[in-house]
Amino acid sequence: MNQNYTKAIKAIINFKKDFDKIDPKTPKKLVGEIGEFYTLRELERLGLEPEHKGGQGGYDIFLKKLNKKIEVRTSLWKNEGVYPDKTIRFWGWRVENQNQKRSEKFDYLVGVGLDDNFSKPKFYIFTHKEAFRVGDTMIGRFKNIKKKIHLFENKKVYSKALKLKPKLVTSFERRINKFPSLFLDKWNKIK
């Protein structure tokens, strides 16, 4: 196994600890990078020989053995003013932008959920078809986002979000939130 991914993960976590003392607002680039490294490490552990592409060509990881492309989206718990109740937190992963030229950029979407310490990643695996089943949405201040996945912190928070903004949670997102185990650590979807 490539120990470089583990070293990179540790380096980012240590940098974050130091950076938090200066400015607790974590740079988005760090969040994305560590999510990709966690995913690369996991794919390598599974023997899938991942190649890190870093977003070149619309995807982050290429699996040469399988000729498959993986897009990694990483999120910390957030609200971002999307829901008026600040206790509503979710992991949010963009699937598609409004003016995106093509939707066939990846074969799989891996949604990585992190805690505030960047540790204990949770991996949610979506086939291309599943990712695009979420339906279109309009989020007031995020007009560029056409399709997204919000996975809420727990069932209680999910219920609150549905009561406050039912139109914001698409029917397939409801399925994801009701049955997260259908996606959590489902690496066997990648074939």
mmCIF file with all atom_site columns, C-alpha atoms in Angstrom:
data_model
loop_
_atom_site.group_PDB
_atom_site.id
_atom_site.type_symbol
_atom_site.label_atom_id
_atom_site.label_alt_id
_atom_site.label_comp_id
_atom_site.label_asym_id
_atom_site.label_entity_id
_atom_site.label_seq_id
_atom_site.pdbx_PDB_ins_code
_atom_site.Cartn_x
_atom_site.Cartn_y
_atom_site.Cartn_z
_atom_site.occupancy
_atom_site.B_iso_or_equiv
_atom_site.pdbx_formal_charge
_atom_site.auth_seq_id
_atom_site.auth_comp_id
_atom_site.auth_asym_id
_atom_site.auth_atom_id
_atom_site.pdbx_PDB_model_num
ATOM 1   C CA . MET A 1 1   ? 0.000   0.000  0.000   1.00 0.00 ? 1   MET A CA 1
ATOM 2   C CA . ASN A 1 2   ? 1.192   3.474  -0.840  1.00 0.00 ? 2   ASN A CA 1
ATOM 3   C CA . GLN A 1 3   ? 2.137   5.065  2.475   1.00 0.00 ? 3   GLN A CA 1
ATOM 4   C CA . ASN A 1 4   ? 2.252   8.465  0.780   1.00 0.00 ? 4   ASN A CA 1
ATOM 5   C CA . TYR A 1 5   ? -1.544  8.822  1.084   1.00 0.00 ? 5   TYR A CA 1
ATOM 6   C CA . THR A 1 6   ? -1.391  8.174  4.815   1.00 0.00 ? 6   THR A CA 1
ATOM 7   C CA . LYS A 1 7   ? 1.513   10.633 5.164   1.00 0.00 ? 7   LYS A CA 1
ATOM 8   C CA . ALA A 1 8   ? -0.390  13.264 3.164   1.00 0.00 ? 8   ALA A CA 1
ATOM 9   C CA . ILE A 1 9   ? -3.498  12.767 5.331   1.00 0.00 ? 9   ILE A CA 1
ATOM 10  C CA . LYS A 1 10  ? -1.453  13.177 8.523   1.00 0.00 ? 10  LYS A CA 1
ATOM 11  C CA . ALA A 1 11  ? 0.296   16.267 7.122   1.00 0.00 ? 11  ALA A CA 1
ATOM 12  C CA . ILE A 1 12  ? -3.026  17.913 6.243   1.00 0.00 ? 12  ILE A CA 1
ATOM 13  C CA . ILE A 1 13  ? -4.502  17.108 9.674   1.00 0.00 ? 13  ILE A CA 1
ATOM 14  C CA . ASN A 1 14  ? -1.417  18.563 11.396  1.00 0.00 ? 14  ASN A CA 1
ATOM 15  C CA . PHE A 1 15  ? -1.519  21.660 9.183   1.00 0.00 ? 15  PHE A CA 1
ATOM 16  C CA . LYS A 1 16  ? -5.215  22.078 9.980   1.00 0.00 ? 16  LYS A CA 1
ATOM 17  C CA . LYS A 1 17  ? -4.505  21.923 13.732  1.00 0.00 ? 17  LYS A CA 1
ATOM 18  C CA . ASP A 1 18  ? -1.897  24.684 13.374  1.00 0.00 ? 18  ASP A CA 1
ATOM 19  C CA . PHE A 1 19  ? -4.040  26.696 10.946  1.00 0.00 ? 19  PHE A CA 1
ATOM 20  C CA . ASP A 1 20  ? -7.053  26.519 13.310  1.00 0.00 ? 20  ASP A CA 1
ATOM 21  C CA . LYS A 1 21  ? -5.059  28.482 15.900  1.00 0.00 ? 21  LYS A CA 1
ATOM 22  C CA . ILE A 1 22  ? -4.782  31.352 13.411  1.00 0.00 ? 22  ILE A CA 1
ATOM 23  C CA . ASP A 1 23  ? -8.053  31.084 11.490  1.00 0.00 ? 23  ASP A CA 1
ATOM 24  C CA . PRO A 1 24  ? -10.585 28.332 12.204  1.00 0.00 ? 24  PRO A CA 1
ATOM 25  C CA . LYS A 1 25  ? -12.170 28.685 8.748   1.00 0.00 ? 25  LYS A CA 1
ATOM 26  C CA . THR A 1 26  ? -10.676 25.757 6.872   1.00 0.00 ? 26  THR A CA 1
ATOM 27  C CA . PRO A 1 27  ? -9.625  26.372 3.273   1.00 0.00 ? 27  PRO A CA 1
ATOM 28  C CA . LYS A 1 28  ? -11.878 24.431 0.856   1.00 0.00 ? 28  LYS A CA 1
ATOM 29  C CA . LYS A 1 29  ? -8.854  23.185 -1.056  1.00 0.00 ? 29  LYS A CA 1
ATOM 30  C CA . LEU A 1 30  ? -7.663  21.303 2.047   1.00 0.00 ? 30  LEU A CA 1
ATOM 31  C CA . VAL A 1 31  ? -11.061 19.689 2.547   1.00 0.00 ? 31  VAL A CA 1
ATOM 32  C CA . GLY A 1 32  ? -11.103 18.495 -1.061  1.00 0.00 ? 32  GLY A CA 1
ATOM 33  C CA . GLU A 1 33  ? -7.519  17.249 -1.001  1.00 0.00 ? 33  GLU A CA 1
ATOM 34  C CA . ILE A 1 34  ? -7.871  15.197 2.154   1.00 0.00 ? 34  ILE A CA 1
ATOM 35  C CA . GLY A 1 35  ? -11.089 13.641 0.854   1.00 0.00 ? 35  GLY A CA 1
ATOM 36  C CA . GLU A 1 36  ? -9.278  12.580 -2.308  1.00 0.00 ? 36  GLU A CA 1
ATOM 37  C CA . PHE A 1 37  ? -6.368  11.133 -0.315  1.00 0.00 ? 37  PHE A CA 1
ATOM 38  C CA . TYR A 1 38  ? -8.720  9.176  1.966   1.00 0.00 ? 38  TYR A CA 1
ATOM 39  C CA . THR A 1 39  ? -10.494 7.824  -1.129  1.00 0.00 ? 39  THR A CA 1
ATOM 40  C CA . LEU A 1 40  ? -7.232  6.968  -2.914  1.00 0.00 ? 40  LEU A CA 1
ATOM 41  C CA . ARG A 1 41  ? -6.031  5.113  0.174   1.00 0.00 ? 41  ARG A CA 1
ATOM 42  C CA . GLU A 1 42  ? -9.268  3.142  0.371   1.00 0.00 ? 42  GLU A CA 1
ATOM 43  C CA . LEU A 1 43  ? -9.273  2.273  -3.352  1.00 0.00 ? 43  LEU A CA 1
ATOM 44  C CA . GLU A 1 44  ? -5.669  1.158  -3.127  1.00 0.00 ? 44  GLU A CA 1
ATOM 45  C CA . ARG A 1 45  ? -6.470  -0.982 -0.082  1.00 0.00 ? 45  ARG A CA 1
ATOM 46  C CA . LEU A 1 46  ? -9.138  -2.656 -2.215  1.00 0.00 ? 46  LEU A CA 1
ATOM 47  C CA . GLY A 1 47  ? -6.540  -3.429 -4.901  1.00 0.00 ? 47  GLY A CA 1
ATOM 48  C CA . LEU A 1 48  ? -8.053  -1.099 -7.515  1.00 0.00 ? 48  LEU A CA 1
ATOM 49  C CA . GLU A 1 49  ? -4.771  0.684  -8.405  1.00 0.00 ? 49  GLU A CA 1
ATOM 50  C CA . PRO A 1 50  ? -6.086  4.266  -8.444  1.00 0.00 ? 50  PRO A CA 1
ATOM 51  C CA . GLU A 1 51  ? -4.397  7.092  -10.355 1.00 0.00 ? 51  GLU A CA 1
ATOM 52  C CA . HIS A 1 52  ? -4.804  10.557 -8.854  1.00 0.00 ? 52  HIS A CA 1
ATOM 53  C CA . LYS A 1 53  ? -5.950  12.997 -11.530 1.00 0.00 ? 53  LYS A CA 1
ATOM 54  C CA . GLY A 1 54  ? -6.798  15.878 -9.200  1.00 0.00 ? 54  GLY A CA 1
ATOM 55  C CA . GLY A 1 55  ? -9.792  17.116 -11.162 1.00 0.00 ? 55  GLY A CA 1
ATOM 56  C CA . GLN A 1 56  ? -8.036  17.226 -14.542 1.00 0.00 ? 56  GLN A CA 1
ATOM 57  C CA . GLY A 1 57  ? -10.686 16.246 -17.075 1.00 0.00 ? 57  GLY A CA 1
ATOM 58  C CA . GLY A 1 58  ? -13.666 16.524 -14.749 1.00 0.00 ? 58  GLY A CA 1
ATOM 59  C CA . TYR A 1 59  ? -12.832 13.672 -12.388 1.00 0.00 ? 59  TYR A CA 1
ATOM 60  C CA . ASP A 1 60  ? -10.365 13.088 -9.572  1.00 0.00 ? 60  ASP A CA 1
ATOM 61  C CA . ILE A 1 61  ? -9.350  9.429  -9.785  1.00 0.00 ? 61  ILE A CA 1
ATOM 62  C CA . PHE A 1 62  ? -8.921  7.018  -12.669 1.00 0.00 ? 62  PHE A CA 1
ATOM 63  C CA . LEU A 1 63  ? -9.060  3.249  -12.180 1.00 0.00 ? 63  LEU A CA 1
ATOM 64  C CA . LYS A 1 64  ? -6.982  1.937  -15.057 1.00 0.00 ? 64  LYS A CA 1
ATOM 65  C CA . LYS A 1 65  ? -7.816  -1.729 -14.353 1.00 0.00 ? 65  LYS A CA 1
ATOM 66  C CA . LEU A 1 66  ? -11.532 -1.026 -14.700 1.00 0.00 ? 66  LEU A CA 1
ATOM 67  C CA . ASN A 1 67  ? -11.345 1.982  -17.041 1.00 0.00 ? 67  ASN A CA 1
ATOM 68  C CA . LYS A 1 68  ? -13.576 3.934  -14.616 1.00 0.00 ? 68  LYS A CA 1
ATOM 69  C CA . LYS A 1 69  ? -13.561 7.568  -13.485 1.00 0.00 ? 69  LYS A CA 1
ATOM 70  C CA . ILE A 1 70  ? -14.328 8.649  -9.945  1.00 0.00 ? 70  ILE A CA 1
ATOM 71  C CA . GLU A 1 71  ? -15.350 12.110 -8.813  1.00 0.00 ? 71  GLU A CA 1
ATOM 72  C CA . VAL A 1 72  ? -14.709 12.779 -5.122  1.00 0.00 ? 72  VAL A CA 1
ATOM 73  C CA . ARG A 1 73  ? -16.750 15.370 -3.247  1.00 0.00 ? 73  ARG A CA 1
ATOM 74  C CA . THR A 1 74  ? -15.826 16.113 0.340   1.00 0.00 ? 74  THR A CA 1
ATOM 75  C CA . SER A 1 75  ? -17.820 17.949 2.975   1.00 0.00 ? 75  SER A CA 1
ATOM 76  C CA . LEU A 1 76  ? -17.605 18.974 6.587   1.00 0.00 ? 76  LEU A CA 1
ATOM 77  C CA . TRP A 1 77  ? -20.844 19.273 8.583   1.00 0.00 ? 77  TRP A CA 1
ATOM 78  C CA . LYS A 1 78  ? -22.421 22.554 7.493   1.00 0.00 ? 78  LYS A CA 1
ATOM 79  C CA . ASN A 1 79  ? -25.569 24.636 7.167   1.00 0.00 ? 79  ASN A CA 1
ATOM 80  C CA . GLU A 1 80  ? -24.316 27.588 5.070   1.00 0.00 ? 80  GLU A CA 1
ATOM 81  C CA . GLY A 1 81  ? -27.529 29.494 5.747   1.00 0.00 ? 81  GLY A CA 1
ATOM 82  C CA . VAL A 1 82  ? -29.456 27.056 3.551   1.00 0.00 ? 82  VAL A CA 1
ATOM 83  C CA . TYR A 1 83  ? -31.815 26.209 6.420   1.00 0.00 ? 83  TYR A CA 1
ATOM 84  C CA . PRO A 1 84  ? -32.962 28.946 8.834   1.00 0.00 ? 84  PRO A CA 1
ATOM 85  C CA . ASP A 1 85  ? -32.480 26.639 11.842  1.00 0.00 ? 85  ASP A CA 1
ATOM 86  C CA . LYS A 1 86  ? -28.714 26.591 12.446  1.00 0.00 ? 86  LYS A CA 1
ATOM 87  C CA . THR A 1 87  ? -28.952 23.235 14.257  1.00 0.00 ? 87  THR A CA 1
ATOM 88  C CA . ILE A 1 88  ? -29.673 21.618 10.875  1.00 0.00 ? 88  ILE A CA 1
ATOM 89  C CA . ARG A 1 89  ? -26.333 20.308 9.674   1.00 0.00 ? 89  ARG A CA 1
ATOM 90  C CA . PHE A 1 90  ? -25.589 18.179 6.662   1.00 0.00 ? 90  PHE A CA 1
ATOM 91  C CA . TRP A 1 91  ? -22.849 16.976 4.404   1.00 0.00 ? 91  TRP A CA 1
ATOM 92  C CA . GLY A 1 92  ? -23.426 18.601 1.027   1.00 0.00 ? 92  GLY A CA 1
ATOM 93  C CA . TRP A 1 93  ? -22.018 17.248 -2.225  1.00 0.00 ? 93  TRP A CA 1
ATOM 94  C CA . ARG A 1 94  ? -22.470 18.966 -5.578  1.00 0.00 ? 94  ARG A CA 1
ATOM 95  C CA . VAL A 1 95  ? -23.394 16.581 -8.381  1.00 0.00 ? 95  VAL A CA 1
ATOM 96  C CA . GLU A 1 96  ? -23.861 19.015 -11.278 1.00 0.00 ? 96  GLU A CA 1
ATOM 97  C CA . ASN A 1 97  ? -23.613 22.740 -12.005 1.00 0.00 ? 97  ASN A CA 1
ATOM 98  C CA . GLN A 1 98  ? -26.320 24.689 -13.858 1.00 0.00 ? 98  GLN A CA 1
ATOM 99  C CA . ASN A 1 99  ? -24.260 25.284 -16.997 1.00 0.00 ? 99  ASN A CA 1
ATOM 100 C CA . GLN A 1 100 ? -22.286 22.053 -16.971 1.00 0.00 ? 100 GLN A CA 1
ATOM 101 C CA . LYS A 1 101 ? -21.544 21.034 -20.562 1.00 0.00 ? 101 LYS A CA 1
ATOM 102 C CA . ARG A 1 102 ? -21.716 17.266 -20.087 1.00 0.00 ? 102 ARG A CA 1
ATOM 103 C CA . SER A 1 103 ? -23.004 14.976 -17.382 1.00 0.00 ? 103 SER A CA 1
ATOM 104 C CA . GLU A 1 104 ? -20.859 11.949 -18.292 1.00 0.00 ? 104 GLU A CA 1
ATOM 105 C CA . LYS A 1 105 ? -17.736 13.221 -16.522 1.00 0.00 ? 105 LYS A CA 1
ATOM 106 C CA . PHE A 1 106 ? -17.517 10.339 -14.050 1.00 0.00 ? 106 PHE A CA 1
ATOM 107 C CA . ASP A 1 107 ? -18.686 6.765  -13.515 1.00 0.00 ? 107 ASP A CA 1
ATOM 108 C CA . TYR A 1 108 ? -18.901 6.981  -9.714  1.00 0.00 ? 108 TYR A CA 1
ATOM 109 C CA . LEU A 1 109 ? -19.312 9.765  -7.194  1.00 0.00 ? 109 LEU A CA 1
ATOM 110 C CA . VAL A 1 110 ? -17.744 9.242  -3.781  1.00 0.00 ? 110 VAL A CA 1
ATOM 111 C CA . GLY A 1 111 ? -19.190 11.576 -1.168  1.00 0.00 ? 111 GLY A CA 1
ATOM 112 C CA . VAL A 1 112 ? -16.736 11.885 1.703   1.00 0.00 ? 112 VAL A CA 1
ATOM 113 C CA . GLY A 1 113 ? -18.122 13.167 4.993   1.00 0.00 ? 113 GLY A CA 1
ATOM 114 C CA . LEU A 1 114 ? -15.665 14.496 7.559   1.00 0.00 ? 114 LEU A CA 1
ATOM 115 C CA . ASP A 1 115 ? -15.931 15.637 11.138  1.00 0.00 ? 115 ASP A CA 1
ATOM 116 C CA . ASP A 1 116 ? -14.397 18.967 12.163  1.00 0.00 ? 116 ASP A CA 1
ATOM 117 C CA . ASN A 1 117 ? -11.051 17.265 12.886  1.00 0.00 ? 117 ASN A CA 1
ATOM 118 C CA . PHE A 1 118 ? -10.837 15.772 9.367   1.00 0.00 ? 118 PHE A CA 1
ATOM 119 C CA . SER A 1 119 ? -10.782 12.330 10.928  1.00 0.00 ? 119 SER A CA 1
ATOM 120 C CA . LYS A 1 120 ? -13.088 9.323  10.702  1.00 0.00 ? 120 LYS A CA 1
ATOM 121 C CA . PRO A 1 121 ? -14.131 9.771  7.070   1.00 0.00 ? 121 PRO A CA 1
ATOM 122 C CA . LYS A 1 122 ? -17.432 8.297  5.961   1.00 0.00 ? 122 LYS A CA 1
ATOM 123 C CA . PHE A 1 123 ? -17.639 7.191  2.339   1.00 0.00 ? 123 PHE A CA 1
ATOM 124 C CA . TYR A 1 124 ? -20.911 7.220  0.409   1.00 0.00 ? 124 TYR A CA 1
ATOM 125 C CA . ILE A 1 125 ? -20.649 5.557  -2.990  1.00 0.00 ? 125 ILE A CA 1
ATOM 126 C CA . PHE A 1 126 ? -23.022 6.523  -5.810  1.00 0.00 ? 126 PHE A CA 1
ATOM 127 C CA . THR A 1 127 ? -23.083 5.142  -9.323  1.00 0.00 ? 127 THR A CA 1
ATOM 128 C CA . HIS A 1 128 ? -23.430 7.771  -12.049 1.00 0.00 ? 128 HIS A CA 1
ATOM 129 C CA . LYS A 1 129 ? -27.079 6.795  -12.432 1.00 0.00 ? 129 LYS A CA 1
ATOM 130 C CA . GLU A 1 130 ? -27.744 7.140  -8.683  1.00 0.00 ? 130 GLU A CA 1
ATOM 131 C CA . ALA A 1 131 ? -25.990 10.508 -8.464  1.00 0.00 ? 131 ALA A CA 1
ATOM 132 C CA . PHE A 1 132 ? -28.103 11.924 -11.283 1.00 0.00 ? 132 PHE A CA 1
ATOM 133 C CA . ARG A 1 133 ? -31.351 10.571 -9.834  1.00 0.00 ? 133 ARG A CA 1
ATOM 134 C CA . VAL A 1 134 ? -31.325 13.332 -7.215  1.00 0.00 ? 134 VAL A CA 1
ATOM 135 C CA . GLY A 1 135 ? -33.233 15.689 -9.476  1.00 0.00 ? 135 GLY A CA 1
ATOM 136 C CA . ASP A 1 136 ? -32.750 19.401 -10.046 1.00 0.00 ? 136 ASP A CA 1
ATOM 137 C CA . THR A 1 137 ? -32.910 21.897 -7.236  1.00 0.00 ? 137 THR A CA 1
ATOM 138 C CA . MET A 1 138 ? -32.670 25.626 -6.651  1.00 0.00 ? 138 MET A CA 1
ATOM 139 C CA . ILE A 1 139 ? -30.807 26.792 -3.574  1.00 0.00 ? 139 ILE A CA 1
ATOM 140 C CA . GLY A 1 140 ? -31.280 30.535 -3.133  1.00 0.00 ? 140 GLY A CA 1
ATOM 141 C CA . ARG A 1 141 ? -27.721 31.693 -2.662  1.00 0.00 ? 141 ARG A CA 1
ATOM 142 C CA . PHE A 1 142 ? -26.145 28.809 -4.603  1.00 0.00 ? 142 PHE A CA 1
ATOM 143 C CA . LYS A 1 143 ? -27.711 29.480 -7.999  1.00 0.00 ? 143 LYS A CA 1
ATOM 144 C CA . ASN A 1 144 ? -24.898 27.674 -9.828  1.00 0.00 ? 144 ASN A CA 1
ATOM 145 C CA . ILE A 1 145 ? -25.828 24.289 -8.343  1.00 0.00 ? 145 ILE A CA 1
ATOM 146 C CA . LYS A 1 146 ? -28.266 22.204 -10.361 1.00 0.00 ? 146 LYS A CA 1
ATOM 147 C CA . LYS A 1 147 ? -28.015 18.837 -8.576  1.00 0.00 ? 147 LYS A CA 1
ATOM 148 C CA . LYS A 1 148 ? -26.754 18.167 -5.057  1.00 0.00 ? 148 LYS A CA 1
ATOM 149 C CA . ILE A 1 149 ? -26.908 15.637 -2.275  1.00 0.00 ? 149 ILE A CA 1
ATOM 150 C CA . HIS A 1 150 ? -27.592 16.716 1.302   1.00 0.00 ? 150 HIS A CA 1
ATOM 151 C CA . LEU A 1 151 ? -27.061 13.961 3.858   1.00 0.00 ? 151 LEU A CA 1
ATOM 152 C CA . PHE A 1 152 ? -28.300 15.134 7.235   1.00 0.00 ? 152 PHE A CA 1
ATOM 153 C CA . GLU A 1 153 ? -26.583 14.544 10.559  1.00 0.00 ? 153 GLU A CA 1
ATOM 154 C CA . ASN A 1 154 ? -29.369 12.303 11.866  1.00 0.00 ? 154 ASN A CA 1
ATOM 155 C CA . LYS A 1 155 ? -33.067 11.456 11.406  1.00 0.00 ? 155 LYS A CA 1
ATOM 156 C CA . LYS A 1 156 ? -34.233 14.234 13.752  1.00 0.00 ? 156 LYS A CA 1
ATOM 157 C CA . VAL A 1 157 ? -32.297 16.892 11.827  1.00 0.00 ? 157 VAL A CA 1
ATOM 158 C CA . TYR A 1 158 ? -33.540 15.424 8.527   1.00 0.00 ? 158 TYR A CA 1
ATOM 159 C CA . SER A 1 159 ? -37.160 15.713 9.747   1.00 0.00 ? 159 SER A CA 1
ATOM 160 C CA . LYS A 1 160 ? -36.601 19.348 10.765  1.00 0.00 ? 160 LYS A CA 1
ATOM 161 C CA . ALA A 1 161 ? -35.117 20.157 7.350   1.00 0.00 ? 161 ALA A CA 1
ATOM 162 C CA . LEU A 1 162 ? -38.095 18.559 5.592   1.00 0.00 ? 162 LEU A CA 1
ATOM 163 C CA . LYS A 1 163 ? -40.550 20.607 7.651   1.00 0.00 ? 163 LYS A CA 1
ATOM 164 C CA . LEU A 1 164 ? -38.706 23.876 7.010   1.00 0.00 ? 164 LEU A CA 1
ATOM 165 C CA . LYS A 1 165 ? -37.826 23.457 3.327   1.00 0.00 ? 165 LYS A CA 1
ATOM 166 C CA . PRO A 1 166 ? -39.481 20.364 1.828   1.00 0.00 ? 166 PRO A CA 1
ATOM 167 C CA . LYS A 1 167 ? -38.859 21.446 -1.777  1.00 0.00 ? 167 LYS A CA 1
ATOM 168 C CA . LEU A 1 168 ? -35.125 21.624 -1.177  1.00 0.00 ? 168 LEU A CA 1
ATOM 169 C CA . VAL A 1 169 ? -34.830 17.884 -0.451  1.00 0.00 ? 169 VAL A CA 1
ATOM 170 C CA . THR A 1 170 ? -35.482 15.891 -3.628  1.00 0.00 ? 170 THR A CA 1
ATOM 171 C CA . SER A 1 171 ? -37.214 12.512 -3.552  1.00 0.00 ? 171 SER A CA 1
ATOM 172 C CA . PHE A 1 172 ? -33.985 10.579 -4.131  1.00 0.00 ? 172 PHE A CA 1
ATOM 173 C CA . GLU A 1 173 ? -32.227 12.601 -1.410  1.00 0.00 ? 173 GLU A CA 1
ATOM 174 C CA . ARG A 1 174 ? -35.048 11.501 0.882   1.00 0.00 ? 174 ARG A CA 1
ATOM 175 C CA . ARG A 1 175 ? -34.241 7.899  -0.009  1.00 0.00 ? 175 ARG A CA 1
ATOM 176 C CA . ILE A 1 176 ? -30.540 8.505  0.687   1.00 0.00 ? 176 ILE A CA 1
ATOM 177 C CA . ASN A 1 177 ? -31.378 9.987  4.101   1.00 0.00 ? 177 ASN A CA 1
ATOM 178 C CA . LYS A 1 178 ? -33.840 7.222  4.994   1.00 0.00 ? 178 LYS A CA 1
ATOM 179 C CA . PHE A 1 179 ? -31.494 4.441  3.906   1.00 0.00 ? 179 PHE A CA 1
ATOM 180 C CA . PRO A 1 180 ? -27.911 5.740  4.121   1.00 0.00 ? 180 PRO A CA 1
ATOM 181 C CA . SER A 1 181 ? -26.624 2.171  4.509   1.00 0.00 ? 181 SER A CA 1
ATOM 182 C CA . LEU A 1 182 ? -27.420 1.610  0.808   1.00 0.00 ? 182 LEU A CA 1
ATOM 183 C CA . PHE A 1 183 ? -24.531 3.967  0.022   1.00 0.00 ? 183 PHE A CA 1
ATOM 184 C CA . LEU A 1 184 ? -22.224 3.932  3.073   1.00 0.00 ? 184 LEU A CA 1
ATOM 185 C CA . ASP A 1 185 ? -19.019 2.024  2.283   1.00 0.00 ? 185 ASP A CA 1
ATOM 186 C CA . LYS A 1 186 ? -20.590 0.352  -0.753  1.00 0.00 ? 186 LYS A CA 1
ATOM 187 C CA . TRP A 1 187 ? -17.260 0.008  -2.550  1.00 0.00 ? 187 TRP A CA 1
ATOM 188 C CA . ASN A 1 188 ? -18.548 -3.173 -4.198  1.00 0.00 ? 188 ASN A CA 1
ATOM 189 C CA . LYS A 1 189 ? -20.568 -0.932 -6.567  1.00 0.00 ? 189 LYS A CA 1
ATOM 190 C CA . ILE A 1 190 ? -17.296 -0.045 -8.265  1.00 0.00 ? 190 ILE A CA 1
ATOM 191 C CA . LYS A 1 191 ? -16.749 -2.655 -10.961 1.00 0.00 ? 191 LYS A CA 1
#
